Coordinates of C-alpha atoms in Angstrom, one line a residue:
Chain A
X226 CA 54.6 101.5 64.2
X227 CA 53.0 101.9 61.1
X228 CA 55.9 100.3 58.9
X229 CA 55.8 97.4 61.8
X230 CA 51.8 96.9 61.2
X231 CA 52.5 96.8 57.5
X232 CA 55.3 94.3 57.7
X233 CA 53.0 91.9 60.0
X234 CA 50.3 92.6 57.5
X235 CA 52.1 91.2 54.7
X236 CA 53.6 88.0 56.9
X237 CA 50.1 87.4 57.6
X238 CA 49.1 87.4 54.2
X239 CA 51.9 85.1 52.8
X240 CA 51.1 82.8 55.8
X241 CA 47.5 82.7 54.6
X242 CA 48.4 82.3 51.1
X243 CA 50.4 79.0 52.3
X244 CA 47.6 77.7 54.2
X245 CA 45.4 78.3 50.9
X246 CA 48.2 76.8 48.7
X247 CA 48.2 73.5 50.9
X248 CA 44.9 73.1 52.0
X249 CA 43.9 72.8 48.1
X250 CA 47.0 71.1 47.1
X251 CA 47.7 73.1 44.2
X252 CA 50.9 73.5 42.2
X253 CA 52.4 76.2 40.6
X254 CA 50.9 76.8 37.4
X255 CA 54.0 78.5 35.9
X256 CA 56.0 75.2 36.5
X257 CA 53.8 73.1 34.2
X258 CA 55.8 71.7 31.1
X259 CA 59.2 72.0 30.3
X260 CA 59.2 75.4 28.8
X261 CA 62.2 77.0 27.0
X262 CA 62.6 80.0 29.3
X263 CA 65.7 81.8 30.4
X264 CA 68.8 79.9 30.6
X265 CA 70.5 79.8 33.8
X266 CA 74.0 78.9 35.0
X267 CA 75.4 77.5 38.5
X268 CA 78.7 77.4 40.2
X269 CA 77.5 73.9 41.5
X270 CA 75.0 71.9 39.2
X271 CA 76.2 70.9 35.9
X272 CA 73.4 68.5 34.6
X273 CA 70.3 66.7 35.8
X274 CA 67.3 64.8 35.1
X275 CA 64.6 62.7 36.5
X276 CA 62.1 60.3 35.3
X277 CA 59.1 58.5 36.6
X278 CA 59.4 54.8 36.5
X279 CA 56.6 52.2 36.5
X280 CA 57.9 49.2 38.5
X281 CA 54.9 47.3 38.4
X282 CA 51.7 46.6 40.2
X283 CA 51.2 50.2 40.6
X284 CA 54.3 51.0 42.3
X285 CA 56.0 54.1 40.8
X286 CA 59.8 55.4 41.3
X287 CA 60.8 58.8 40.8
X288 CA 64.5 58.7 39.6
X289 CA 66.9 61.4 39.2
X290 CA 70.8 62.2 38.6
X291 CA 72.5 65.2 39.5
X292 CA 75.9 66.1 38.1
X293 CA 78.1 68.6 40.0
X294 CA 80.3 71.2 38.2
X295 CA 83.1 69.6 40.5
X296 CA 82.9 67.8 44.2
X297 CA 80.3 70.0 46.2
X298 CA 79.1 69.6 49.6
X299 CA 75.6 68.6 49.1
X300 CA 74.3 67.6 45.7
X301 CA 70.7 65.7 45.3
X302 CA 67.1 66.3 45.6
X303 CA 65.5 68.3 48.7
X304 CA 62.1 67.5 47.7
X305 CA 60.1 65.3 45.4
X306 CA 56.1 66.1 44.8
X307 CA 54.5 63.6 43.0
X308 CA 51.1 63.9 41.3
X309 CA 48.5 61.2 40.1
X310 CA 45.7 61.7 37.4
X311 CA 43.0 59.2 36.1
X312 CA 43.0 60.6 32.7
X313 CA 46.3 61.9 31.8
X314 CA 45.5 65.4 32.0
X315 CA 44.3 66.8 35.5
X316 CA 46.5 65.8 38.1
X317 CA 46.1 66.1 41.9
X318 CA 49.2 65.7 44.5
X319 CA 49.5 62.8 46.3
X320 CA 52.8 62.6 48.0
X321 CA 56.1 64.7 48.8
X322 CA 59.4 63.2 49.6
X323 CA 62.0 65.2 51.3
X324 CA 65.7 64.9 51.9
X325 CA 65.0 65.6 55.5
X326 CA 62.7 62.4 55.9
X327 CA 64.7 60.6 53.2
X328 CA 68.5 61.3 53.9
X329 CA 69.0 59.0 50.6
X330 CA 67.9 61.7 48.3
X331 CA 71.2 64.0 49.1
X332 CA 74.5 63.1 48.9
X333 CA 77.5 64.7 50.3
X334 CA 80.8 65.8 49.2
X335 CA 80.3 64.1 45.9
X336 CA 80.5 65.4 42.2
X337 CA 77.5 63.0 41.5
X338 CA 74.4 61.9 42.8
X339 CA 71.6 59.4 41.7
X340 CA 68.7 57.9 43.8
X341 CA 65.0 57.3 43.9
X342 CA 61.9 57.3 45.9
X343 CA 59.1 55.0 45.6
X344 CA 55.4 55.3 45.8
X345 CA 52.8 52.9 46.0
X346 CA 50.1 53.8 43.4
X347 CA 47.1 52.6 41.5
X348 CA 47.6 50.5 38.5
X349 CA 46.1 52.2 35.5
X350 CA 46.6 55.7 36.9
X351 CA 49.1 58.3 35.5
X352 CA 51.9 59.9 37.4
X353 CA 54.1 62.8 37.2
X354 CA 56.7 64.4 39.6
X355 CA 57.8 68.0 40.0
X356 CA 61.4 67.5 41.2
X357 CA 64.0 69.6 43.1
X358 CA 67.7 69.5 42.4
X359 CA 69.8 71.1 44.7
X360 CA 73.8 71.4 44.6
X361 CA 76.4 73.2 46.7
X362 CA 77.0 74.3 50.0
X363 CA 74.3 73.7 52.8
X364 CA 73.2 77.1 52.6
X365 CA 73.5 79.0 49.4
X366 CA 73.6 76.5 46.6
X367 CA 71.8 76.2 43.5
X368 CA 67.9 75.1 43.5
X369 CA 66.3 74.0 40.4
X370 CA 62.5 72.7 39.8
X371 CA 61.2 71.0 36.8
X372 CA 58.8 68.3 35.8
X373 CA 59.0 65.0 34.7
X374 CA 56.9 63.4 32.0
X375 CA 53.9 61.3 33.2
X376 CA 53.7 57.6 33.2
X377 CA 51.0 55.0 33.3
X378 CA 51.3 52.8 36.7
Chain B
X219 CA 37.9 77.8 46.4
X220 CA 39.8 80.0 48.8
X221 CA 39.5 83.9 48.6
X222 CA 42.7 85.5 48.4
X223 CA 42.9 87.9 51.7
X224 CA 41.5 91.4 50.5
X225 CA 42.9 93.5 53.4
X226 CA 43.7 96.4 51.0
X227 CA 40.6 96.0 48.7
X228 CA 39.5 99.2 49.5
X229 CA 42.7 101.0 48.9
X230 CA 43.1 99.5 45.3
X231 CA 39.1 100.1 44.1
X232 CA 40.8 102.6 41.9
X233 CA 41.9 99.7 40.1
X234 CA 38.3 98.7 39.4
X235 CA 37.7 101.0 37.0
X236 CA 40.7 100.5 34.7
X237 CA 40.1 98.1 31.8
X238 CA 42.0 94.6 31.2
X239 CA 44.7 96.2 29.2
X240 CA 45.4 98.8 31.6
X241 CA 45.7 96.7 34.6
X242 CA 48.1 94.4 32.2
X243 CA 50.1 97.6 31.5
X244 CA 50.2 98.2 35.2
X245 CA 51.6 94.7 36.2
X246 CA 54.3 94.8 33.2
X247 CA 55.4 98.3 34.3
X248 CA 55.5 97.6 38.1
X249 CA 58.3 95.2 36.8
X250 CA 60.8 97.6 36.0
X251 CA 60.2 100.3 38.8
X252 CA 62.8 100.2 41.4
X253 CA 61.8 99.0 45.0
X254 CA 60.9 101.8 46.4
X255 CA 58.2 102.8 43.7
X256 CA 57.0 99.4 43.0
X257 CA 53.5 98.2 44.0
X258 CA 53.4 95.7 47.1
X259 CA 52.3 92.4 46.8
X260 CA 48.8 92.8 47.9
X261 CA 48.3 95.3 45.6
X262 CA 49.9 93.3 42.7
X263 CA 47.6 90.4 43.8
X264 CA 44.2 92.5 43.9
X265 CA 45.0 93.5 40.4
X266 CA 45.7 89.9 39.1
X267 CA 42.4 88.6 41.3
X268 CA 40.5 91.5 39.4
X269 CA 41.7 90.3 36.2
X270 CA 41.0 86.8 36.8
X271 CA 37.1 87.8 38.0
X272 CA 36.4 89.4 34.8
X273 CA 37.6 86.3 32.8
X274 CA 35.4 84.5 34.9
X275 CA 32.3 86.9 34.4
X276 CA 33.1 86.5 30.8
X277 CA 33.1 82.7 30.9
X278 CA 36.1 82.0 29.3
X279 CA 37.6 78.6 30.3
X280 CA 41.0 78.6 31.7
X281 CA 43.7 75.4 32.3
X282 CA 46.7 75.5 34.1
X283 CA 48.7 75.7 30.6
X284 CA 46.9 78.9 29.3
X285 CA 47.6 80.4 32.8
X286 CA 51.4 79.4 32.5
X287 CA 51.3 80.7 28.8
X288 CA 49.3 84.0 29.8
X289 CA 51.7 84.4 33.0
X290 CA 54.7 84.2 31.0
X291 CA 53.5 86.8 28.5
X292 CA 52.2 89.3 30.8
X293 CA 53.8 89.2 34.0
X294 CA 57.5 87.8 33.8
X295 CA 59.6 90.5 33.1
X296 CA 62.5 88.1 32.4
X297 CA 60.9 86.6 29.4
X298 CA 61.5 89.3 27.0
X299 CA 61.3 87.3 23.9
X300 CA 58.1 86.5 24.7
X301 CA 56.7 90.3 25.3
X302 CA 56.5 92.2 22.2
X303 CA 57.4 95.7 22.9
X304 CA 56.4 98.8 20.7
X305 CA 58.3 99.2 17.5
X306 CA 60.0 102.3 18.9
X307 CA 60.6 100.9 22.1
X308 CA 64.1 99.4 23.1
X309 CA 64.4 95.8 23.8
X310 CA 64.7 95.5 27.7
X311 CA 68.4 94.0 28.8
X312 CA 68.3 91.0 30.6
X313 CA 67.6 91.9 34.3
X314 CA 70.5 91.8 37.0
X315 CA 70.5 88.9 39.4
X316 CA 69.8 90.8 42.1
X317 CA 67.3 94.0 43.2
X318 CA 64.6 94.1 40.7
X319 CA 65.0 90.4 39.8
X320 CA 65.2 89.2 43.3
X321 CA 62.1 91.0 44.3
X322 CA 60.1 89.7 41.3
X323 CA 61.1 86.2 42.1
X324 CA 59.0 86.5 45.3
X325 CA 56.6 88.3 43.5
X326 CA 56.2 85.9 40.5
X327 CA 56.1 83.1 43.1
X328 CA 53.1 84.3 44.7
X329 CA 51.4 85.7 41.7
X330 CA 51.8 82.2 39.9
X331 CA 50.5 80.7 43.4
X332 CA 47.7 82.8 42.6
X333 CA 47.0 81.8 39.3
X334 CA 47.4 78.0 40.3
X335 CA 44.4 78.6 42.8
X336 CA 42.6 80.3 40.2
X337 CA 43.1 77.7 37.6
X338 CA 41.1 74.9 39.5
X339 CA 44.3 73.0 40.9
X340 CA 44.9 71.1 37.5
X341 CA 47.8 70.6 35.5
X342 CA 48.2 70.1 31.7
X343 CA 50.9 67.8 30.5
X344 CA 50.8 68.8 26.7
X345 CA 53.9 70.2 27.0
X346 CA 56.0 67.2 28.8
X347 CA 58.1 66.9 25.4
X348 CA 61.7 66.5 25.0
X349 CA 64.4 68.3 23.1
X350 CA 67.6 68.0 24.6
X351 CA 68.6 72.0 23.1
X352 CA 65.5 73.1 24.6
X353 CA 66.0 71.8 27.7
X354 CA 69.1 73.9 28.1
X355 CA 67.4 76.4 30.3
X356 CA 65.7 76.0 33.5
X357 CA 63.3 77.9 35.8
X358 CA 64.1 78.1 39.3
X359 CA 61.2 78.5 41.8
X360 CA 60.4 78.1 45.3
X361 CA 57.8 75.6 46.3
X362 CA 55.4 74.1 49.2
X363 CA 55.5 70.8 50.3
X364 CA 54.0 68.5 52.6
X365 CA 55.6 65.1 54.4
X366 CA 54.4 61.8 53.9
X367 CA 55.8 58.4 54.7
X368 CA 56.8 56.8 51.5
X369 CA 60.1 55.4 51.4
X370 CA 63.5 56.4 49.7
X371 CA 66.2 54.3 48.5
X372 CA 69.8 55.1 47.0
X373 CA 70.8 54.2 43.5
X374 CA 73.2 51.4 43.1
X375 CA 76.5 53.4 42.7
X376 CA 79.5 51.7 42.4
X377 CA 82.9 53.3 43.1
X378 CA 85.1 51.4 41.0
X379 CA 88.0 53.3 41.4
X380 CA 89.6 50.6 43.4
X381 CA 88.9 48.0 41.0
X382 CA 90.7 50.1 38.3
X383 CA 93.3 52.1 40.2
X384 CA 94.3 54.3 37.3
X385 CA 91.9 55.7 34.4
X386 CA 91.3 53.4 31.7
X387 CA 88.0 54.5 30.7
X388 CA 87.7 52.4 27.4
X389 CA 88.7 49.4 28.8
X390 CA 85.9 50.1 31.9
X391 CA 83.4 50.9 29.4
X392 CA 84.1 47.5 27.4
X393 CA 83.8 45.7 30.6
X394 CA 80.1 47.4 31.4
X395 CA 79.2 46.3 27.5
X396 CA 79.2 49.8 26.6
X397 CA 80.3 50.1 22.6
X398 CA 80.5 53.3 20.6
X399 CA 81.2 56.0 23.1
X400 CA 83.1 58.9 22.2
X401 CA 85.9 59.7 24.7
X402 CA 88.6 62.5 24.2
X403 CA 92.2 60.9 24.3
X404 CA 93.6 64.3 25.3
X405 CA 93.3 66.1 28.6
X406 CA 94.6 69.8 29.8
X407 CA 98.2 69.3 31.0
X408 CA 98.1 68.8 34.5
X409 CA 94.8 66.8 35.1
X410 CA 95.2 63.6 36.9
X411 CA 92.7 60.8 37.3
X412 CA 90.7 61.3 40.9
X413 CA 87.6 59.2 41.0
X414 CA 85.3 57.3 39.0
X415 CA 81.4 56.6 39.4
X416 CA 79.3 54.5 37.9
X417 CA 75.3 54.5 38.7
X418 CA 72.6 52.4 36.9
X419 CA 68.8 53.2 37.0
X420 CA 66.0 51.3 35.3
X421 CA 66.5 53.3 32.0
X422 CA 70.2 54.4 32.1
X423 CA 74.0 53.4 33.0
X424 CA 76.0 56.6 33.8
X425 CA 79.6 56.4 33.9
X426 CA 81.8 59.4 35.8
X427 CA 85.4 60.1 35.7
X428 CA 86.9 63.0 37.6
X429 CA 90.1 64.6 36.9
X430 CA 91.4 67.1 39.1
X431 CA 94.5 69.8 38.8
X432 CA 94.9 71.6 42.3
X433 CA 91.7 73.3 42.4
X434 CA 90.6 72.8 38.8
X435 CA 88.2 69.8 38.1
X436 CA 87.4 68.0 35.0
X437 CA 84.6 65.7 34.4
X438 CA 83.8 62.9 31.8
X439 CA 80.5 61.5 31.7
X440 CA 79.2 58.7 29.5
X441 CA 75.2 58.1 29.6
X442 CA 74.2 55.1 28.0
X443 CA 70.0 55.2 28.1
X444 CA 67.0 53.6 26.5
X445 CA 64.0 56.0 27.2
X446 CA 65.3 58.2 30.0
X447 CA 64.9 61.9 29.0
X448 CA 67.6 63.7 28.1
X449 CA 69.5 66.1 31.2
X450 CA 68.8 69.5 31.7
X451 CA 72.0 71.5 31.4
X452 CA 73.0 74.2 33.3
X453 CA 74.1 77.2 30.8
X454 CA 75.4 81.1 30.9
X455 CA 73.7 82.8 28.4
X456 CA 71.8 81.6 25.6
X457 CA 74.5 80.7 23.0
X458 CA 75.3 77.3 22.5
X459 CA 78.5 76.7 19.7
X460 CA 78.1 73.9 17.3
X461 CA 81.2 72.2 16.7
X462 CA 81.4 69.3 13.8
X463 CA 84.3 66.6 14.4
X464 CA 83.9 64.2 11.8
X465 CA 80.2 62.9 11.7
X466 CA 79.2 64.3 15.1
X467 CA 78.2 67.2 16.4
X468 CA 79.3 68.7 19.8
X469 CA 77.6 71.5 21.4
X470 CA 79.8 73.9 23.5
X471 CA 78.3 76.0 26.2
X472 CA 79.4 77.6 29.3
X473 CA 78.4 77.2 32.7
X474 CA 79.7 80.2 35.0
X475 CA 83.5 79.8 34.5
X476 CA 83.3 76.4 33.2
X477 CA 83.1 75.0 29.6
X478 CA 80.9 72.1 28.9
X479 CA 80.9 69.8 25.5
X480 CA 78.0 67.4 24.8
X481 CA 77.3 65.3 22.1
X482 CA 74.6 62.5 21.4
X483 CA 75.2 59.6 19.2
X484 CA 72.3 57.2 19.4
X485 CA 71.5 55.8 22.8
X486 CA 75.1 57.1 24.0
X487 CA 75.7 60.5 25.3
X488 CA 79.0 62.1 25.8
X489 CA 79.3 65.0 28.0
X490 CA 82.7 66.5 29.8
X491 CA 83.0 69.9 31.3
X492 CA 85.3 71.9 33.6
X493 CA 87.6 74.5 34.5
X494 CA 88.9 74.7 31.1
X495 CA 89.4 77.4 28.1
X496 CA 87.7 77.1 24.9
X497 CA 90.8 76.2 23.1
X498 CA 91.3 73.0 25.6
X499 CA 87.9 71.8 25.4
X500 CA 88.2 72.1 21.4
X501 CA 91.1 70.2 21.7
X502 CA 89.5 67.6 23.7
X503 CA 87.1 67.1 21.0
X504 CA 89.4 67.0 18.3
X505 CA 91.0 64.2 20.2
X506 CA 87.6 62.2 20.3
X507 CA 87.7 58.6 19.7
X508 CA 84.8 56.1 19.4
X509 CA 85.7 53.2 21.6

């Protein structure tokens, strides 16, 4: 009984924390910047990158490429978060794209996938993206997250 | 700013009397404890919140970048290089991929979320720099997201295998105006052409050739880009072998059971990887010709 209450408390705590995060639209601070941390290897992903491209008139596109170690079931991005800034130093969340809403973000039975998402931003503002790359089977593949550089729309 | 739930605050009040260094020491030592002996998430967060409260009371400013640096320095047990153990202490071995490390993944995620909250919801882009070989490393994390209605579009990908029924990679590159690409002219025995993909984005063109040998695979990738940042590479361990071929430097590294080799020559990158031995990938490099 005590163990159940303890587990419920932890679950409630996690939910509250999630709500706090979503409510304030914060981003995980640990992910800020391309830091040389511990290397990782993957049975599914080989290399990948992403960048923000200013397409003109405030429109920004987040492009990404993902190469698999071989042909894999799923390859692409599950989620891309876009952040906006007036001064180029403090960024706020403005949009999130997920592969469930935008199927073209994910490729299937392929060793390479490239795609992009588009956002109508404001000319003169800075944009950067937090990009997920996923490769592998539908469950249990490899996920990576990283930041792009910022670009002026 | 939202408050962190403090259900266990009373139980954790013992930490109130401890100084900052003792609290940080507690956080560090918790990382190496077995699951059964480790502190709970709430306890961990209580200590972190306490540290943050004290920092604010001292009037110290914090930005997200600094928070991240501190986070890595004090709380990430995997960042052994950033930690400075006492002279007599053994350098900690790389953590296993299961057990403690897994537990810490969850804790780190929660802890970093707290830091993000306390850091004032801002980010610094000062570290957004690109050095290919610094980018051989990654950081995996969970994240939260919110749906929006903006549209997504696929890249223009051409499956040109139909146009070029058998691999003549140099000819394909020439037809696309790519010059100066380095391509291996020797492939390990048994690999046969399987597929080709060409992709264009606003800042790059990528050419992929796939070869198969039963359940083994081999991929050649040529990337021509202008301003696009170099790729992140998956890499096993921290060693990158530098191999010189004429005036070119190839970097050889492992990704799980596969070997990869990469070389940048101006705006053109040559990368290949697959189920190869070290000898085979070296032999491929030795066979490189500029086309």
